[in-house]
GROMACS .gro file of C-alpha atoms in nm:
model
  482
    1MET     CA    1   0.000   0.000   0.000
    2LYS     CA    2   0.133   0.341  -0.088
    3THR     CA    3   0.297   0.530   0.194
    4ALA     CA    4   0.329   0.869   0.027
    5LYS     CA    5  -0.016   0.967   0.159
    6ARG     CA    6   0.104   0.931   0.513
    7SER     CA    7   0.418   1.074   0.663
    8LEU     CA    8   0.569   0.839   0.920
    9ALA     CA    9   0.641   0.947   1.273
   10LEU     CA   10   0.999   0.842   1.303
   11THR     CA   11   1.256   0.745   1.547
   12MET     CA   12   1.402   0.540   1.823
   13ALA     CA   13   1.426   0.685   2.164
   14MET     CA   14   1.579   0.875   2.452
   15LEU     CA   15   1.389   0.949   2.772
   16ALA     CA   16   1.412   1.299   2.914
   17GLY     CA   17   1.574   1.257   3.252
   18ALA     CA   18   1.606   0.879   3.209
   19THR     CA   19   1.886   0.644   3.114
   20MET     CA   20   1.755   0.513   2.782
   21VAL     CA   21   1.918   0.674   2.479
   22ALA     CA   22   1.857   0.666   2.108
   23ALA     CA   23   2.060   0.448   1.879
   24GLN     CA   24   2.373   0.630   1.771
   25GLY     CA   25   2.287   0.897   1.516
   26ASP     CA   26   1.910   0.888   1.576
   27VAL     CA   27   1.686   1.177   1.674
   28PRO     CA   28   1.628   1.161   2.052
   29ILE     CA   29   1.270   1.124   2.172
   30THR     CA   30   1.138   1.303   2.481
   31THR     CA   31   0.902   1.123   2.716
   32THR     CA   32   0.878   1.073   3.092
   33SER     CA   33   0.745   0.718   3.069
   34LYS     CA   34   0.929   0.403   2.966
   35GLU     CA   35   0.595   0.232   2.906
   36ALA     CA   36   0.483   0.518   2.682
   37LEU     CA   37   0.806   0.490   2.487
   38GLN     CA   38   0.760   0.118   2.428
   39LEU     CA   39   0.401   0.170   2.313
   40TYR     CA   40   0.512   0.451   2.084
   41MET     CA   41   0.782   0.237   1.927
   42ARG     CA   42   0.534  -0.044   1.863
   43ALA     CA   43   0.286   0.205   1.714
   44GLN     CA   44   0.558   0.353   1.497
   45GLU     CA   45   0.648   0.013   1.354
   46LYS     CA   46   0.281  -0.061   1.282
   47SER     CA   47   0.241   0.278   1.115
   48GLU     CA   48   0.547   0.227   0.897
   49ASN     CA   49   0.384  -0.088   0.761
   50ILE     CA   50   0.041   0.074   0.711
   51GLU     CA   51  -0.132  -0.110   0.994
   52THR     CA   52  -0.285   0.218   1.101
   53GLU     CA   53  -0.574   0.096   1.314
   54ALA     CA   54  -0.336  -0.097   1.538
   55ALA     CA   55  -0.095   0.198   1.540
   56ALA     CA   56  -0.369   0.436   1.650
   57GLY     CA   57  -0.467   0.221   1.945
   58LEU     CA   58  -0.109   0.181   2.063
   59VAL     CA   59  -0.019   0.547   2.035
   60GLU     CA   60  -0.334   0.648   2.222
   61GLN     CA   61  -0.215   0.423   2.505
   62ALA     CA   62   0.124   0.595   2.492
   63ILE     CA   63  -0.040   0.936   2.523
   64ALA     CA   64  -0.242   0.814   2.821
   65LYS     CA   65   0.084   0.710   2.992
   66ASP     CA   66   0.250   1.046   2.913
   67PRO     CA   67   0.009   1.330   2.823
   68GLY     CA   68   0.310   1.548   2.739
   69PHE     CA   69   0.451   1.311   2.474
   70ALA     CA   70   0.487   1.543   2.174
   71MET     CA   71   0.599   1.289   1.914
   72ALA     CA   72   0.318   1.055   2.014
   73TYR     CA   73   0.065   1.327   1.931
   74LEU     CA   74   0.234   1.376   1.594
   75LEU     CA   75   0.213   1.005   1.522
   76ARG     CA   76  -0.155   0.998   1.625
   77ALA     CA   77  -0.219   1.277   1.376
   78GLN     CA   78  -0.081   1.056   1.100
   79VAL     CA   79  -0.255   0.723   1.157
   80GLY     CA   80  -0.614   0.789   1.061
   81GLY     CA   81  -0.932   0.933   1.204
   82GLY     CA   82  -0.989   1.213   0.958
   83PHE     CA   83  -0.905   1.581   0.927
   84THR     CA   84  -1.019   1.689   1.273
   85VAL     CA   85  -0.826   1.417   1.456
   86ALA     CA   86  -0.515   1.493   1.252
   87ARG     CA   87  -0.541   1.864   1.310
   88GLU     CA   88  -0.606   1.844   1.686
   89ASN     CA   89  -0.319   1.606   1.751
   90ARG     CA   90  -0.078   1.792   1.526
   91ASP     CA   91  -0.165   2.117   1.702
   92LYS     CA   92  -0.101   1.949   2.037
   93ALA     CA   93   0.240   1.833   1.917
   94VAL     CA   94   0.322   2.186   1.802
   95SER     CA   95   0.218   2.325   2.143
   96LEU     CA   96   0.476   2.096   2.304
   97ALA     CA   97   0.754   2.162   2.052
   98ASP     CA   98   0.948   2.398   2.279
   99LYS     CA   99   0.970   2.125   2.546
  100VAL     CA  100   1.143   1.860   2.335
  101SER     CA  101   1.481   1.809   2.171
  102PRO     CA  102   1.581   2.028   1.872
  103GLY     CA  103   1.550   1.734   1.636
  104GLU     CA  104   1.197   1.657   1.747
  105LYS     CA  105   1.106   2.023   1.716
  106HIS     CA  106   1.223   2.037   1.354
  107TRP     CA  107   1.032   1.717   1.288
  108ILE     CA  108   0.708   1.848   1.435
  109LEU     CA  109   0.731   2.190   1.270
  110ALA     CA  110   0.810   2.033   0.932
  111ALA     CA  111   0.486   1.835   0.963
  112LYS     CA  112   0.294   2.148   1.058
  113GLU     CA  113   0.428   2.353   0.769
  114GLN     CA  114   0.365   2.075   0.523
  115ALA     CA  115   0.006   2.037   0.645
  116ASP     CA  116  -0.039   2.413   0.605
  117GLY     CA  117   0.098   2.403   0.252
  118ASN     CA  118   0.414   2.596   0.339
  119VAL     CA  119   0.648   2.383   0.132
  120VAL     CA  120   0.951   2.611   0.161
  121ALA     CA  121   0.929   2.630   0.540
  122ALA     CA  122   0.876   2.254   0.568
  123LYS     CA  123   1.185   2.191   0.358
  124GLN     CA  124   1.392   2.422   0.578
  125HIS     CA  125   1.302   2.221   0.887
  126LEU     CA  126   1.375   1.895   0.706
  127ASP     CA  127   1.711   2.024   0.585
  128ALA     CA  128   1.806   2.117   0.942
  129LEU     CA  129   1.690   1.776   1.067
  130LEU     CA  130   1.887   1.593   0.801
  131ALA     CA  131   2.201   1.797   0.866
  132ALA     CA  132   2.187   1.714   1.236
  133PHE     CA  133   2.091   1.345   1.201
  134PRO     CA  134   2.216   1.207   0.868
  135GLY     CA  135   2.259   0.863   1.025
  136ASP     CA  136   1.891   0.825   1.122
  137LYS     CA  137   1.725   0.592   0.874
  138ARG     CA  138   1.385   0.738   0.951
  139VAL     CA  139   1.503   1.094   0.888
  140GLN     CA  140   1.633   0.978   0.549
  141THR     CA  141   1.291   0.826   0.486
  142LEU     CA  142   1.106   1.138   0.595
  143VAL     CA  143   1.309   1.354   0.356
  144GLY     CA  144   1.245   1.099   0.082
  145PHE     CA  145   0.870   1.130   0.144
  146HIS     CA  146   0.896   1.506   0.099
  147TYR     CA  147   1.068   1.473  -0.236
  148ARG     CA  148   0.829   1.205  -0.353
  149GLY     CA  149   0.495   1.319  -0.215
  150VAL     CA  150   0.535   1.698  -0.210
  151LEU     CA  151   0.793   1.786  -0.475
  152GLY     CA  152   0.716   1.496  -0.711
  153ASP     CA  153   1.086   1.413  -0.748
  154ASN     CA  154   1.095   1.035  -0.730
  155LYS     CA  155   1.454   1.004  -0.849
  156THR     CA  156   1.583   1.210  -0.557
  157ALA     CA  157   1.340   1.038  -0.320
  158ALA     CA  158   1.479   0.698  -0.423
  159ALA     CA  159   1.828   0.811  -0.326
  160TYR     CA  160   1.711   0.890   0.028
  161PHE     CA  161   1.520   0.565   0.060
  162LYS     CA  162   1.827   0.378  -0.065
  163LYS     CA  163   2.036   0.554   0.198
  164ALA     CA  164   1.795   0.430   0.466
  165THR     CA  165   1.850   0.071   0.349
  166GLN     CA  166   2.225   0.126   0.368
  167ILE     CA  167   2.203   0.257   0.723
  168ASP     CA  168   2.000  -0.048   0.825
  169PRO     CA  169   1.970  -0.328   0.565
  170ALA     CA  170   1.700  -0.492   0.781
  171TYR     CA  171   1.479  -0.181   0.791
  172ALA     CA  172   1.189  -0.324   0.595
  173PRO     CA  173   0.978  -0.010   0.528
  174ALA     CA  174   1.266   0.151   0.339
  175TYR     CA  175   1.240  -0.116   0.069
  176ASN     CA  176   0.867  -0.047   0.039
  177ASN     CA  177   0.928   0.324  -0.011
  178LEU     CA  178   1.216   0.258  -0.249
  179GLY     CA  179   0.996   0.027  -0.455
  180TYR     CA  180   0.731   0.294  -0.504
  181ALA     CA  181   0.989   0.555  -0.603
  182GLN     CA  182   1.147   0.313  -0.850
  183SER     CA  183   0.808   0.227  -0.997
  184ALA     CA  184   0.729   0.595  -1.045
  185THR     CA  185   1.049   0.644  -1.246
  186GLY     CA  186   0.973   0.341  -1.465
  187ASP     CA  187   1.229   0.113  -1.303
  188TYR     CA  188   0.991  -0.179  -1.269
  189ALA     CA  189   1.266  -0.439  -1.236
  190GLY     CA  190   1.423  -0.247  -0.949
  191ALA     CA  191   1.082  -0.196  -0.788
  192GLU     CA  192   1.001  -0.566  -0.812
  193ALA     CA  193   1.331  -0.652  -0.644
  194SER     CA  194   1.265  -0.400  -0.366
  195PHE     CA  195   0.915  -0.530  -0.297
  196LYS     CA  196   1.036  -0.891  -0.293
  197LYS     CA  197   1.301  -0.789  -0.041
  198TYR     CA  198   1.027  -0.623   0.166
  199ILE     CA  199   0.828  -0.948   0.160
  200SER     CA  200   1.135  -1.149   0.264
  201LEU     CA  201   1.189  -0.925   0.568
  202LEU     CA  202   0.823  -0.929   0.680
  203PRO     CA  203   0.674  -1.249   0.536
  204ASP     CA  204   0.390  -1.265   0.790
  205ARG     CA  205   0.263  -0.908   0.744
  206PRO     CA  206   0.004  -0.793   0.486
  207ASN     CA  207   0.151  -0.472   0.348
  208PRO     CA  208   0.452  -0.623   0.165
  209TYR     CA  209   0.219  -0.838  -0.048
  210ASP     CA  210  -0.017  -0.542  -0.098
  211SER     CA  211   0.268  -0.323  -0.223
  212TYR     CA  212   0.394  -0.588  -0.464
  213ALA     CA  213   0.037  -0.634  -0.587
  214GLU     CA  214   0.014  -0.264  -0.664
  215LEU     CA  215   0.329  -0.283  -0.877
  216LEU     CA  216   0.191  -0.581  -1.068
  217MET     CA  217  -0.131  -0.388  -1.133
  218LYS     CA  218   0.073  -0.090  -1.253
  219MET     CA  219   0.249  -0.324  -1.497
  220GLY     CA  220  -0.085  -0.453  -1.626
  221ARG     CA  221  -0.037  -0.797  -1.472
  222TYR     CA  222  -0.387  -0.790  -1.323
  223ASP     CA  223  -0.438  -1.157  -1.242
  224GLU     CA  224  -0.097  -1.185  -1.073
  225SER     CA  225  -0.179  -0.869  -0.880
  226ILE     CA  226  -0.503  -1.019  -0.752
  227VAL     CA  227  -0.309  -1.322  -0.624
  228GLN     CA  228  -0.080  -1.097  -0.420
  229TYR     CA  229  -0.368  -0.887  -0.284
  230LYS     CA  230  -0.535  -1.208  -0.171
  231ALA     CA  231  -0.205  -1.314  -0.010
  232ALA     CA  232  -0.215  -0.991   0.191
  233LEU     CA  233  -0.571  -1.067   0.296
  234ALA     CA  234  -0.466  -1.415   0.401
  235LYS     CA  235  -0.223  -1.250   0.643
  236ASP     CA  236  -0.486  -1.003   0.769
  237ALA     CA  237  -0.846  -1.025   0.652
  238ALA     CA  238  -0.908  -0.672   0.787
  239PHE     CA  239  -0.641  -0.516   0.566
  240THR     CA  240  -0.902  -0.327   0.368
  241GLY     CA  241  -0.666  -0.165   0.120
  242SER     CA  242  -0.614  -0.507  -0.035
  243LEU     CA  243  -0.989  -0.547  -0.078
  244ALA     CA  244  -0.979  -0.224  -0.276
  245GLY     CA  245  -0.683  -0.352  -0.476
  246VAL     CA  246  -0.870  -0.660  -0.595
  247GLY     CA  247  -1.162  -0.437  -0.688
  248THR     CA  248  -0.948  -0.200  -0.891
  249ASN     CA  249  -0.786  -0.483  -1.085
  250LEU     CA  250  -1.134  -0.602  -1.181
  251VAL     CA  251  -1.240  -0.249  -1.278
  252PHE     CA  252  -0.933  -0.219  -1.500
  253LYS     CA  253  -1.042  -0.549  -1.656
  254LYS     CA  254  -1.384  -0.385  -1.712
  255ASP     CA  255  -1.560  -0.616  -1.464
  256PHE     CA  256  -1.726  -0.319  -1.297
  257ASP     CA  257  -1.985  -0.509  -1.092
  258GLY     CA  258  -1.719  -0.750  -0.971
  259GLY     CA  259  -1.493  -0.463  -0.874
  260ARG     CA  260  -1.768  -0.288  -0.682
  261SER     CA  261  -1.842  -0.606  -0.488
  262TRP     CA  262  -1.490  -0.585  -0.345
  263TYR     CA  263  -1.528  -0.214  -0.275
  264GLN     CA  264  -1.848  -0.296  -0.087
  265GLN     CA  265  -1.648  -0.539   0.127
  266GLN     CA  266  -1.396  -0.260   0.185
  267LEU     CA  267  -1.681  -0.032   0.294
  268ALA     CA  268  -1.829  -0.292   0.529
  269LYS     CA  269  -1.497  -0.380   0.694
  270SER     CA  270  -1.345  -0.031   0.718
  271PRO     CA  271  -1.290   0.054   1.085
  272ASP     CA  272  -1.381   0.425   1.078
  273VAL     CA  273  -1.575   0.682   0.880
  274ASP     CA  274  -1.271   0.820   0.702
  275ALA     CA  275  -1.184   0.474   0.570
  276LYS     CA  276  -1.546   0.415   0.470
  277LEU     CA  277  -1.534   0.736   0.269
  278ASP     CA  278  -1.227   0.600   0.090
  279ALA     CA  279  -1.428   0.293  -0.008
  280MET     CA  280  -1.715   0.509  -0.131
  281ASP     CA  281  -1.467   0.712  -0.337
  282ASN     CA  282  -1.362   0.388  -0.506
  283ILE     CA  283  -1.724   0.306  -0.581
  284ALA     CA  284  -1.784   0.649  -0.734
  285ILE     CA  285  -1.470   0.618  -0.945
  286SER     CA  286  -1.578   0.276  -1.070
  287TYR     CA  287  -1.898   0.431  -1.206
  288VAL     CA  288  -1.695   0.697  -1.387
  289HIS     CA  289  -1.482   0.423  -1.545
  290GLN     CA  290  -1.805   0.254  -1.655
  291GLY     CA  291  -1.949   0.577  -1.797
  292ASP     CA  292  -2.239   0.582  -1.550
  293THR     CA  293  -2.232   0.951  -1.456
  294ALA     CA  294  -2.564   0.945  -1.270
  295GLN     CA  295  -2.453   0.674  -1.027
  296ALA     CA  296  -2.115   0.840  -0.980
  297LEU     CA  297  -2.285   1.168  -0.885
  298LYS     CA  298  -2.527   0.988  -0.654
  299THR     CA  299  -2.235   0.825  -0.471
  300LEU     CA  300  -2.045   1.154  -0.446
  301ASP     CA  301  -2.353   1.315  -0.294
  302GLU     CA  302  -2.367   1.033  -0.039
  303ILE     CA  303  -2.000   1.092   0.039
  304ALA     CA  304  -2.060   1.463   0.102
  305THR     CA  305  -2.359   1.386   0.326
  306LEU     CA  306  -2.177   1.124   0.533
  307ALA     CA  307  -1.870   1.346   0.565
  308LEU     CA  308  -2.073   1.641   0.694
  309THR     CA  309  -2.267   1.418   0.933
  310ASN     CA  310  -1.934   1.327   1.088
  311ASN     CA  311  -1.791   1.681   1.078
  312LEU     CA  312  -1.537   1.586   0.810
  313VAL     CA  313  -1.576   1.913   0.625
  314THR     CA  314  -1.272   1.881   0.402
  315ARG     CA  315  -1.398   1.547   0.270
  316ALA     CA  316  -1.732   1.707   0.185
  317ILE     CA  317  -1.553   1.992   0.008
  318GLY     CA  318  -1.358   1.739  -0.196
  319ALA     CA  319  -1.671   1.546  -0.288
  320HIS     CA  320  -1.834   1.859  -0.430
  321TYR     CA  321  -1.527   1.945  -0.636
  322ASP     CA  322  -1.523   1.586  -0.760
  323ALA     CA  323  -1.889   1.612  -0.861
  324ALA     CA  324  -1.820   1.934  -1.051
  325PHE     CA  325  -1.526   1.767  -1.227
  326VAL     CA  326  -1.737   1.466  -1.329
  327LEU     CA  327  -2.010   1.691  -1.466
  328ILE     CA  328  -1.762   1.895  -1.670
  329GLU     CA  329  -1.593   1.586  -1.809
  330SER     CA  330  -1.928   1.433  -1.904
  331GLY     CA  331  -2.033   1.741  -2.101
  332GLN     CA  332  -2.263   1.883  -1.834
  333ALA     CA  333  -2.059   2.187  -1.732
  334ASP     CA  334  -2.374   2.397  -1.695
  335GLN     CA  335  -2.471   2.186  -1.392
  336ALA     CA  336  -2.131   2.203  -1.219
  337GLU     CA  337  -2.142   2.551  -1.064
  338PRO     CA  338  -2.375   2.459  -0.772
  339HIS     CA  339  -2.119   2.206  -0.653
  340VAL     CA  340  -1.838   2.460  -0.672
  341ALA     CA  341  -2.054   2.706  -0.479
  342LYS     CA  342  -2.124   2.445  -0.209
  343ALA     CA  343  -1.754   2.365  -0.178
  344SER     CA  344  -1.667   2.734  -0.149
  345ALA     CA  345  -1.936   2.787   0.115
  346LEU     CA  346  -1.810   2.494   0.320
  347ALA     CA  347  -1.452   2.621   0.296
  348ALA     CA  348  -1.564   2.955   0.440
  349ASP     CA  349  -1.627   2.783   0.776
  350THR     CA  350  -1.442   2.995   1.030
  351SER     CA  351  -1.327   2.687   1.221
  352LEU     CA  352  -1.115   2.569   0.927
  353PRO     CA  353  -0.748   2.669   0.907
  354ALA     CA  354  -0.629   2.927   0.655
  355SER     CA  355  -0.451   2.656   0.453
  356VAL     CA  356  -0.784   2.487   0.373
  357LYS     CA  357  -0.943   2.815   0.268
  358GLU     CA  358  -0.645   2.905   0.050
  359ARG     CA  359  -0.644   2.568  -0.123
  360ALA     CA  360  -1.019   2.595  -0.180
  361ALA     CA  361  -0.967   2.936  -0.341
  362VAL     CA  362  -0.726   2.777  -0.589
  363SER     CA  363  -0.963   2.486  -0.655
  364SER     CA  364  -1.270   2.707  -0.700
  365GLY     CA  365  -1.088   2.934  -0.943
  366ILE     CA  366  -0.968   2.641  -1.149
  367MET     CA  367  -1.306   2.469  -1.151
  368ARG     CA  368  -1.489   2.787  -1.251
  369ALA     CA  369  -1.236   2.841  -1.529
  370ARG     CA  370  -1.313   2.489  -1.650
  371ILE     CA  371  -1.686   2.563  -1.651
  372MET     CA  372  -1.641   2.890  -1.841
  373GLY     CA  373  -1.401   2.733  -2.089
  374ALA     CA  374  -1.650   2.455  -2.161
  375GLN     CA  375  -1.913   2.722  -2.221
  376GLY     CA  376  -1.689   2.909  -2.464
  377LYS     CA  377  -1.645   3.206  -2.228
  378PHE     CA  378  -1.272   3.218  -2.281
  379ALA     CA  379  -1.201   3.569  -2.157
  380GLU     CA  380  -1.385   3.503  -1.831
  381ALA     CA  381  -1.210   3.167  -1.798
  382LYS     CA  382  -0.869   3.332  -1.846
  383ALA     CA  383  -0.948   3.584  -1.574
  384MET     CA  384  -1.054   3.305  -1.340
  385VAL     CA  385  -0.727   3.118  -1.402
  386GLY     CA  386  -0.551   3.441  -1.308
  387GLN     CA  387  -0.742   3.453  -0.980
  388ALA     CA  388  -0.649   3.093  -0.910
  389GLU     CA  389  -0.284   3.173  -0.977
  390GLU     CA  390  -0.295   3.463  -0.730
  391ALA     CA  391  -0.440   3.230  -0.467
  392ALA     CA  392  -0.172   2.971  -0.544
  393ALA     CA  393   0.103   3.230  -0.504
  394LYS     CA  394  -0.006   3.289  -0.144
  395ARG     CA  395   0.041   2.921  -0.061
  396ARG     CA  396   0.382   2.885  -0.229
  397ASN     CA  397   0.299   2.523  -0.296
  398PRO     CA  398   0.440   2.383  -0.623
  399ALA     CA  399   0.145   2.145  -0.659
  400ASP     CA  400  -0.099   2.438  -0.669
  401GLN     CA  401   0.100   2.613  -0.941
  402GLN     CA  402   0.106   2.289  -1.138
  403ARG     CA  403  -0.273   2.272  -1.114
  404VAL     CA  404  -0.295   2.630  -1.243
  405ASN     CA  405  -0.067   2.543  -1.536
  406ARG     CA  406  -0.286   2.245  -1.617
  407ALA     CA  407  -0.594   2.469  -1.622
  408ARG     CA  408  -0.415   2.722  -1.842
  409GLY     CA  409  -0.304   2.447  -2.080
  410LEU     CA  410  -0.655   2.304  -2.105
  411LEU     CA  411  -0.799   2.649  -2.174
  412ALA     CA  412  -0.551   2.700  -2.456
  413LEU     CA  413  -0.639   2.356  -2.593
  414GLU     CA  414  -1.009   2.446  -2.595
  415GLN     CA  415  -0.920   2.752  -2.804
  416GLN     CA  416  -0.715   2.537  -3.046
  417GLN     CA  417  -0.394   2.709  -2.935
  418TYR     CA  418  -0.185   2.396  -2.934
  419ALA     CA  419   0.167   2.533  -2.887
  420PRO     CA  420   0.069   2.746  -2.583
  421ALA     CA  421  -0.126   2.449  -2.450
  422LEU     CA  422   0.178   2.223  -2.466
  423GLU     CA  423   0.397   2.492  -2.308
  424SER     CA  424   0.164   2.531  -2.009
  425LEU     CA  425   0.113   2.156  -1.971
  426SER     CA  426   0.491   2.105  -1.967
  427LYS     CA  427   0.493   2.308  -1.646
  428SER     CA  428   0.227   2.094  -1.481
  429ASP     CA  429   0.265   1.764  -1.295
  430PRO     CA  430   0.454   1.520  -1.521
  431ALA     CA  431   0.316   1.228  -1.318
  432ASP     CA  432  -0.049   1.325  -1.371
  433PRO     CA  433  -0.209   1.098  -1.636
  434TYR     CA  434  -0.471   1.365  -1.706
  435VAL     CA  435  -0.194   1.608  -1.800
  436ILE     CA  436  -0.032   1.345  -2.021
  437TYR     CA  437  -0.366   1.285  -2.191
  438LEU     CA  438  -0.406   1.657  -2.263
  439GLN     CA  439  -0.053   1.663  -2.404
  440ALA     CA  440  -0.150   1.372  -2.629
  441VAL     CA  441  -0.458   1.555  -2.756
  442ALA     CA  442  -0.263   1.877  -2.820
  443SER     CA  443   0.009   1.681  -3.001
  444GLU     CA  444  -0.246   1.502  -3.216
  445LYS     CA  445  -0.428   1.825  -3.304
  446SER     CA  446  -0.101   1.994  -3.399
  447GLY     CA  447   0.001   1.716  -3.636
  448ARG     CA  448   0.253   1.540  -3.412
  449ALA     CA  449   0.102   1.195  -3.461
  450ALA     CA  450   0.397   0.991  -3.334
  451ASP     CA  451   0.421   1.193  -3.012
  452ALA     CA  452   0.046   1.165  -2.960
  453SER     CA  453   0.047   0.788  -3.015
  454GLY     CA  454   0.316   0.734  -2.753
  455LEU     CA  455   0.141   0.957  -2.501
  456PHE     CA  456  -0.199   0.792  -2.552
  457LYS     CA  457  -0.036   0.452  -2.499
  458LYS     CA  458   0.132   0.577  -2.181
  459VAL     CA  459  -0.203   0.689  -2.039
  460ALA     CA  460  -0.378   0.368  -2.145
  461GLN     CA  461  -0.118   0.168  -1.952
  462TRP     CA  462  -0.100   0.401  -1.650
  463ASN     CA  463  -0.296   0.169  -1.422
  464GLU     CA  464  -0.310   0.394  -1.115
  465ASN     CA  465  -0.667   0.456  -1.009
  466SER     CA  466  -0.806   0.805  -0.956
  467LEU     CA  467  -1.112   1.006  -1.050
  468ALA     CA  468  -0.926   1.201  -1.316
  469TYR     CA  469  -0.781   0.882  -1.463
  470ALA     CA  470  -1.127   0.728  -1.477
  471THR     CA  471  -1.245   1.009  -1.704
  472ILE     CA  472  -0.973   0.957  -1.966
  473ARG     CA  473  -0.860   0.592  -1.947
  474GLY     CA  474  -1.124   0.465  -2.191
  475ARG     CA  475  -1.056   0.748  -2.436
  476ALA     CA  476  -0.683   0.686  -2.421
  477MET     CA  477  -0.729   0.313  -2.473
  478THR     CA  478  -0.939   0.381  -2.783
  479LYS     CA  479  -0.673   0.613  -2.923
  480ALA     CA  480  -0.399   0.363  -2.840
  481GLY     CA  481  -0.593   0.080  -2.998
  482SER     CA  482  -0.588  -0.123  -2.678
   0.00000   0.00000   0.00000
């Protein structure tokens, strides 16, 4: 299972005022309780291998033993429970940051800045942490996550993950992370070797098989992938990500009902509301793959309702943006604005942090530009892209600027301005299959048939599930003749 979505709380330990110390070169950990430390270390190991429900229970016990345990709060923020749980625990860790070691403080503040979208500030804290503790395998991993998940630089990320394996060749999670980075750069042979090493180190745990299954799915080896997902489930029947994996393989094989039956199992067995919403997202995406817009929209509406019922406002905001996107992509842009308006209204909630409001401003501007572009209101759409770019500049987050460039490229494409479209798209996320698809269309329209053919084939074989991918996979497969 991918780990880029979750930063790991990292490190072995030193007790403030006690005799236990960290392994040489590791970040020291501050706690007044040996029992809390042991629970934290067990939770950390579970978290690193994506057994988040178990990790959450253990780290909550650690906090009960030591209510001033800053790194335990940070770990609790990262092991599930939704936006509110993450925010409250991260804020608690930040409030304790002046009472812990300098390394821990950099760690905690890096997490805060990253959550707030302050990429530059987060990187500064990570650089300071790495300079002070280059021999900590988990610090190497944390920096690798930043390059992979935030900056989109998998080649550099792989170097950090590789360094972690060199520091400790038996540190299993590093091979998992390395495998994903290698897969993202197209080094499938290297990724397969890394995942097999991960399995060999933890043969009785579910996540190694799940990760290898994901690589096999990426490579289009769907039936082999299903075997590995089922191997993960044999190790832990409650490992719901593997239920989703089987479902996605079936969806990619165009067995949509079969895929949804596995997503329904994921929904039934998910331990909390946030995980159930993940399962419902998969169901909605499966309908988009199938071309059933009405059922996709119905499911997205159910997601928004369930999220709001459980005070998961950011999930509801996302569901409305997703609904608007589906409507635009299905040729119903005139019906998309109410969803954008609902998302904007929800983001105006005064209890939400500024980072959520700022990201929503970017998203609303982009989505409204899409609506106007689809309606042929190109001048208005251009102005809206400009507003989105101004909002993105406030966040200083490269991912936001990439989203703006994608919107600008699509607007140029709609106006048959193919060279400007390709220029803007070249500045967007190179690992976004939707961007690659737009590049293929612009290349085809501008007479670059060979380039277009290669790009359509790349999208058709992308095999990483997402809402955006669901809207263009079938079109790309048709163009690629697959």
